[in-house]
PDB file of C-alpha atoms in Angstrom:
ATOM      1  CA  MET J 186     114.792 116.713  66.644  1.00 43.00           C
ATOM      2  CA  SER J 187     113.967 119.055  69.481  1.00 49.00           C
ATOM      3  CA  GLU J 188     116.630 120.406  71.795  1.00 47.00           C
ATOM      4  CA  GLN J 189     115.000 118.738  74.784  1.00 47.00           C
ATOM      5  CA  GLU J 190     115.083 115.315  73.127  1.00 46.00           C
ATOM      6  CA  SER J 191     118.761 115.686  72.329  1.00 47.00           C
ATOM      7  CA  GLN J 192     119.481 116.519  75.968  1.00 57.00           C
ATOM      8  CA  ALA J 193     117.726 113.400  77.318  1.00 69.00           C
ATOM      9  CA  ASN J 194     119.979 111.328  79.529  1.00 88.00           C
ATOM     10  CA  LEU J 195     119.599 107.807  78.150  1.00 89.00           C
ATOM     11  CA  ASN J 196     121.472 106.230  81.071  1.00 91.00           C
ATOM     12  CA  LEU J 197     118.871 107.500  83.542  1.00 93.00           C
ATOM     13  CA  LEU J 198     116.121 106.324  81.213  1.00 93.00           C
ATOM     14  CA  LYS J 199     117.757 102.880  81.065  1.00 93.00           C
ATOM     15  CA  TRP J 200     117.984 102.728  84.875  1.00 95.00           C
ATOM     16  CA  SER J 201     114.338 103.710  85.101  1.00 95.00           C
ATOM     17  CA  MET J 202     113.528 100.737  82.852  1.00 95.00           C
ATOM     18  CA  PHE J 203     115.689  98.365  84.928  1.00 96.00           C
ATOM     19  CA  LEU J 204     114.098  99.480  88.208  1.00 96.00           C
ATOM     20  CA  THR J 205     110.632  99.113  86.716  1.00 95.00           C
ATOM     21  CA  GLY J 206     111.594  95.589  85.642  1.00 95.00           C
ATOM     22  CA  GLY J 207     112.856  94.873  89.161  1.00 95.00           C
ATOM     23  CA  SER J 208     109.565  96.023  90.630  1.00 94.00           C
ATOM     24  CA  LEU J 209     107.767  93.667  88.224  1.00 94.00           C
ATOM     25  CA  VAL J 210     109.801  90.785  89.646  1.00 94.00           C
ATOM     26  CA  LEU J 211     108.733  91.907  93.115  1.00 92.00           C
ATOM     27  CA  ILE J 212     105.083  91.780  92.037  1.00 91.00           C
ATOM     28  CA  ILE J 213     105.595  88.129  91.065  1.00 91.00           C
ATOM     29  CA  TRP J 214     107.159  87.464  94.489  1.00 87.00           C
ATOM     30  CA  GLN J 215     104.254  89.311  96.096  1.00 86.00           C
ATOM     31  CA  GLY J 216     101.816  86.917  94.447  1.00 83.00           C
ATOM     32  CA  MET J 217     103.796  83.872  95.548  1.00 81.00           C
ATOM     33  CA  SER J 218     104.190  85.069  99.118  1.00 78.00           C
ATOM     34  CA  GLY J 219     100.554  86.167  99.297  1.00 76.00           C
ATOM     35  CA  ILE J 220      99.334  82.750  98.204  1.00 72.00           C
ATOM     36  CA  GLY J 221     101.880  81.100 100.484  1.00 68.00           C
ATOM     37  CA  GLN J 222     100.345  82.827 103.496  1.00 64.00           C
ATOM     38  CA  THR J 223      97.172  80.831 102.952  1.00 64.00           C
ATOM     39  CA  GLY J 224      99.030  77.641 103.837  1.00 62.00           C
ATOM     40  CA  TYR J 225      99.418  76.022 100.412  1.00 60.00           C
ATOM     41  CA  THR J 226     103.168  76.492 100.038  1.00 60.00           C
ATOM     42  CA  PHE J 227     106.303  77.685 101.811  1.00 57.00           C
ATOM     43  CA  SER J 228     105.382  76.213 105.199  1.00 63.00           C
ATOM     44  CA  GLY J 229     107.493  77.580 108.040  1.00 64.00           C
ATOM     45  CA  TRP J 230     108.454  80.815 106.257  1.00 65.00           C
ATOM     46  CA  ILE J 231     107.518  84.198 107.745  1.00 70.00           C
ATOM     47  CA  LEU J 232     105.670  85.169 104.609  1.00 72.00           C
ATOM     48  CA  GLY J 233     103.647  87.996 106.144  1.00 72.00           C
ATOM     49  CA  ASP J 234     106.781  89.989 106.922  1.00 75.00           C
ATOM     50  CA  LEU J 235     108.448  89.078 103.623  1.00 80.00           C
ATOM     51  CA  HIS J 236     105.311  90.069 101.722  1.00 79.00           C
ATOM     52  CA  ALA J 237     105.118  93.442 103.475  1.00 80.00           C
ATOM     53  CA  ARG J 238     108.825  94.263 103.119  1.00 84.00           C
ATOM     54  CA  SER J 239     108.909  93.323  99.444  1.00 86.00           C
ATOM     55  CA  GLY J 240     105.839  95.508  98.852  1.00 86.00           C
ATOM     56  CA  GLU J 241     107.581  98.441 100.472  1.00 87.00           C
ATOM     57  CA  SER J 242     110.696  97.688  98.387  1.00 91.00           C
ATOM     58  CA  GLY J 243     108.590  97.678  95.209  1.00 91.00           C
ATOM     59  CA  LEU J 244     107.119 101.044  96.147  1.00 92.00           C
ATOM     60  CA  LEU J 245     110.615 102.419  96.691  1.00 94.00           C
ATOM     61  CA  LEU J 246     111.844 100.997  93.362  1.00 95.00           C
ATOM     62  CA  SER J 247     108.913 102.528  91.493  1.00 95.00           C
ATOM     63  CA  LEU J 248     109.462 105.946  93.086  1.00 95.00           C
ATOM     64  CA  VAL J 249     113.197 105.889  92.292  1.00 96.00           C
ATOM     65  CA  ALA J 250     112.387 104.751  88.728  1.00 96.00           C
ATOM     66  CA  LEU J 251     110.013 107.715  88.419  1.00 96.00           C
ATOM     67  CA  ALA J 252     112.680 110.086  89.757  1.00 96.00           C
ATOM     68  CA  PHE J 253     115.223 108.714  87.259  1.00 96.00           C
ATOM     69  CA  PHE J 254     112.713 109.053  84.428  1.00 95.00           C
ATOM     70  CA  LEU J 255     111.969 112.669  85.327  1.00 94.00           C
ATOM     71  CA  ALA J 256     115.685 113.432  85.739  1.00 94.00           C
ATOM     72  CA  SER J 257     116.404 111.917  82.308  1.00 92.00           C
ATOM     73  CA  LYS J 258     114.370 114.756  80.755  1.00 91.00           C
ATOM     74  CA  TYR J 259     113.037 112.388  78.120  1.00 88.00           C
ATOM     75  CA  ASP J 260     110.119 114.161  76.461  1.00 85.00           C
ATOM     76  CA  ASP J 261     107.506 111.459  75.909  1.00 87.00           C
ATOM     77  CA  LYS J 262     104.305 112.461  77.646  1.00 91.00           C
ATOM     78  CA  LYS J 263     102.703 109.041  77.251  1.00 92.00           C
ATOM     79  CA  LEU J 264     105.604 107.159  78.834  1.00 93.00           C
ATOM     80  CA  LYS J 265     105.925 109.821  81.532  1.00 93.00           C
ATOM     81  CA  GLY J 266     102.228 109.424  82.363  1.00 94.00           C
ATOM     82  CA  MET J 267     102.585 105.654  82.446  1.00 95.00           C
ATOM     83  CA  GLN J 268     105.590 105.896  84.781  1.00 95.00           C
ATOM     84  CA  MET J 269     103.684 108.257  87.090  1.00 95.00           C
ATOM     85  CA  GLY J 270     100.659 105.972  86.975  1.00 95.00           C
ATOM     86  CA  TYR J 271     102.805 102.964  87.838  1.00 95.00           C
ATOM     87  CA  ALA J 272     104.266 104.669  90.913  1.00 94.00           C
ATOM     88  CA  THR J 273     100.764 105.818  91.889  1.00 93.00           C
ATOM     89  CA  LEU J 274      99.464 102.249  91.639  1.00 92.00           C
ATOM     90  CA  TRP J 275     102.207 101.157  94.035  1.00 92.00           C
ATOM     91  CA  LEU J 276     101.122 103.890  96.457  1.00 90.00           C
ATOM     92  CA  VAL J 277      97.474 102.875  96.141  1.00 88.00           C
ATOM     93  CA  GLN J 278      98.444  99.212  96.632  1.00 86.00           C
ATOM     94  CA  ILE J 279     100.120  99.907  99.977  1.00 83.00           C
ATOM     95  CA  GLY J 280      96.946 101.509 101.419  1.00 74.00           C
ATOM     96  CA  PRO J 281      94.659  98.468 101.109  1.00 72.00           C
ATOM     97  CA  ALA J 282      97.550  96.273 102.203  1.00 70.00           C
ATOM     98  CA  HIS J 283      97.631  98.007 105.578  1.00 69.00           C
ATOM     99  CA  ALA J 284      93.835  97.898 105.857  1.00 65.00           C
ATOM    100  CA  ILE J 285      93.496  94.165 105.132  1.00 68.00           C
ATOM    101  CA  SER J 286      93.988  93.079 108.729  1.00 65.00           C
ATOM    102  CA  GLY J 287      90.943  95.079 109.791  1.00 64.00           C
ATOM    103  CA  THR J 288      88.702  94.312 106.814  1.00 68.00           C
ATOM    104  CA  PRO J 289      89.030  90.898 105.162  1.00 67.00           C
ATOM    105  CA  GLY J 290      87.221  91.833 101.909  1.00 72.00           C
ATOM    106  CA  ILE J 291      89.881  94.381 100.991  1.00 73.00           C
ATOM    107  CA  GLY J 292      92.230  91.514 100.112  1.00 72.00           C
ATOM    108  CA  MET J 293      90.316  91.021  96.864  1.00 78.00           C
ATOM    109  CA  ILE J 294      90.894  94.671  95.902  1.00 81.00           C
ATOM    110  CA  HIS J 295      94.552  94.293  96.856  1.00 81.00           C
ATOM    111  CA  VAL J 296      94.931  91.364  94.453  1.00 84.00           C
ATOM    112  CA  LEU J 297      93.126  93.133  91.599  1.00 87.00           C
ATOM    113  CA  ILE J 298      95.372  96.196  91.954  1.00 89.00           C
ATOM    114  CA  ALA J 299      98.386  93.875  91.818  1.00 90.00           C
ATOM    115  CA  PHE J 300      97.153  92.415  88.518  1.00 92.00           C
ATOM    116  CA  LEU J 301      96.633  95.932  87.142  1.00 93.00           C
ATOM    117  CA  MET J 302     100.103  96.974  88.278  1.00 93.00           C
ATOM    118  CA  PHE J 303     101.731  93.967  86.642  1.00 95.00           C
ATOM    119  CA  GLY J 304      99.915  94.490  83.342  1.00 95.00           C
ATOM    120  CA  HIS J 305     100.657  98.207  83.377  1.00 94.00           C
ATOM    121  CA  GLY J 306     104.342  97.592  84.063  1.00 94.00           C
ATOM    122  CA  LEU J 307     104.567  94.974  81.332  1.00 95.00           C
ATOM    123  CA  MET J 308     103.033  97.395  78.818  1.00 95.00           C
ATOM    124  CA  MET J 309     105.693  99.959  79.720  1.00 95.00           C
ATOM    125  CA  MET J 310     108.681  97.748  78.955  1.00 95.00           C
ATOM    126  CA  PRO J 311     108.405  97.800  75.122  1.00 94.00           C
ATOM    127  CA  LYS J 312     107.841 101.560  75.277  1.00 94.00           C
ATOM    128  CA  PHE J 313     111.066 101.921  77.269  1.00 93.00           C
ATOM    129  CA  LYS J 314     112.903  99.834  74.673  1.00 93.00           C
ATOM    130  CA  ASP J 315     111.493 101.940  71.829  1.00 92.00           C
ATOM    131  CA  ALA J 316     112.453 105.153  73.629  1.00 90.00           C
ATOM    132  CA  LEU J 317     115.999 103.920  74.228  1.00 90.00           C
ATOM    133  CA  ALA J 318     116.357 102.728  70.636  1.00 89.00           C
ATOM    134  CA  ALA J 319     115.104 106.062  69.283  1.00 84.00           C
ATOM    135  CA  GLY J 320     117.452 107.938  71.602  1.00 79.00           C
ATOM    136  CA  LEU J 321     120.442 105.875  70.491  1.00 75.00           C
ATOM    137  CA  LEU J 322     119.564 106.471  66.837  1.00 72.00           C
ATOM    138  CA  ARG J 323     119.385 110.219  67.449  1.00 72.00           C
ATOM    139  CA  GLU J 324     122.786 110.180  69.149  1.00 68.00           C
ATOM    140  CA  ARG J 325     124.413 108.309  66.257  1.00 68.00           C
ATOM    141  CA  GLN J 326     122.987 110.479  63.482  1.00 67.00           C
ATOM    142  CA  PRO J 327     125.446 113.088  62.230  1.00 63.00           C
ATOM    143  CA  GLU J 328     124.298 116.653  62.705  1.00 62.00           C
ATOM    144  CA  THR J 329     123.649 118.608  59.531  1.00 57.00           C
TER     145      THR J 329
END
């Protein structure tokens, strides 16, 4: 066990996982509110504003989750890269979202990025659980 692994803050790692999970829920809401704007559902709601604000909230959650992950000092390069990639996808998602009003075809790219984000985030969740389980096992093992 390396010294850096023993110093990892598992609480920050756990919060990073929770915030990533929260941003996944926001992606689901984004899909519902995006479809709702086309007139199929949720008539009378101000879905454009709700869709935009929840997107900005998801970006904020992903950036805070990344900050918590980095502050946890957990030394798993693959999970760190995935967390950075997830936050980057949120940043990339916001760009086409603001350009959609001027160019209608960008909406298709916006939706595809959302699918990628959701799949990427879902793949991270078991890795978070494995990292937390391994960290808890390390903490409970007696030092020799």
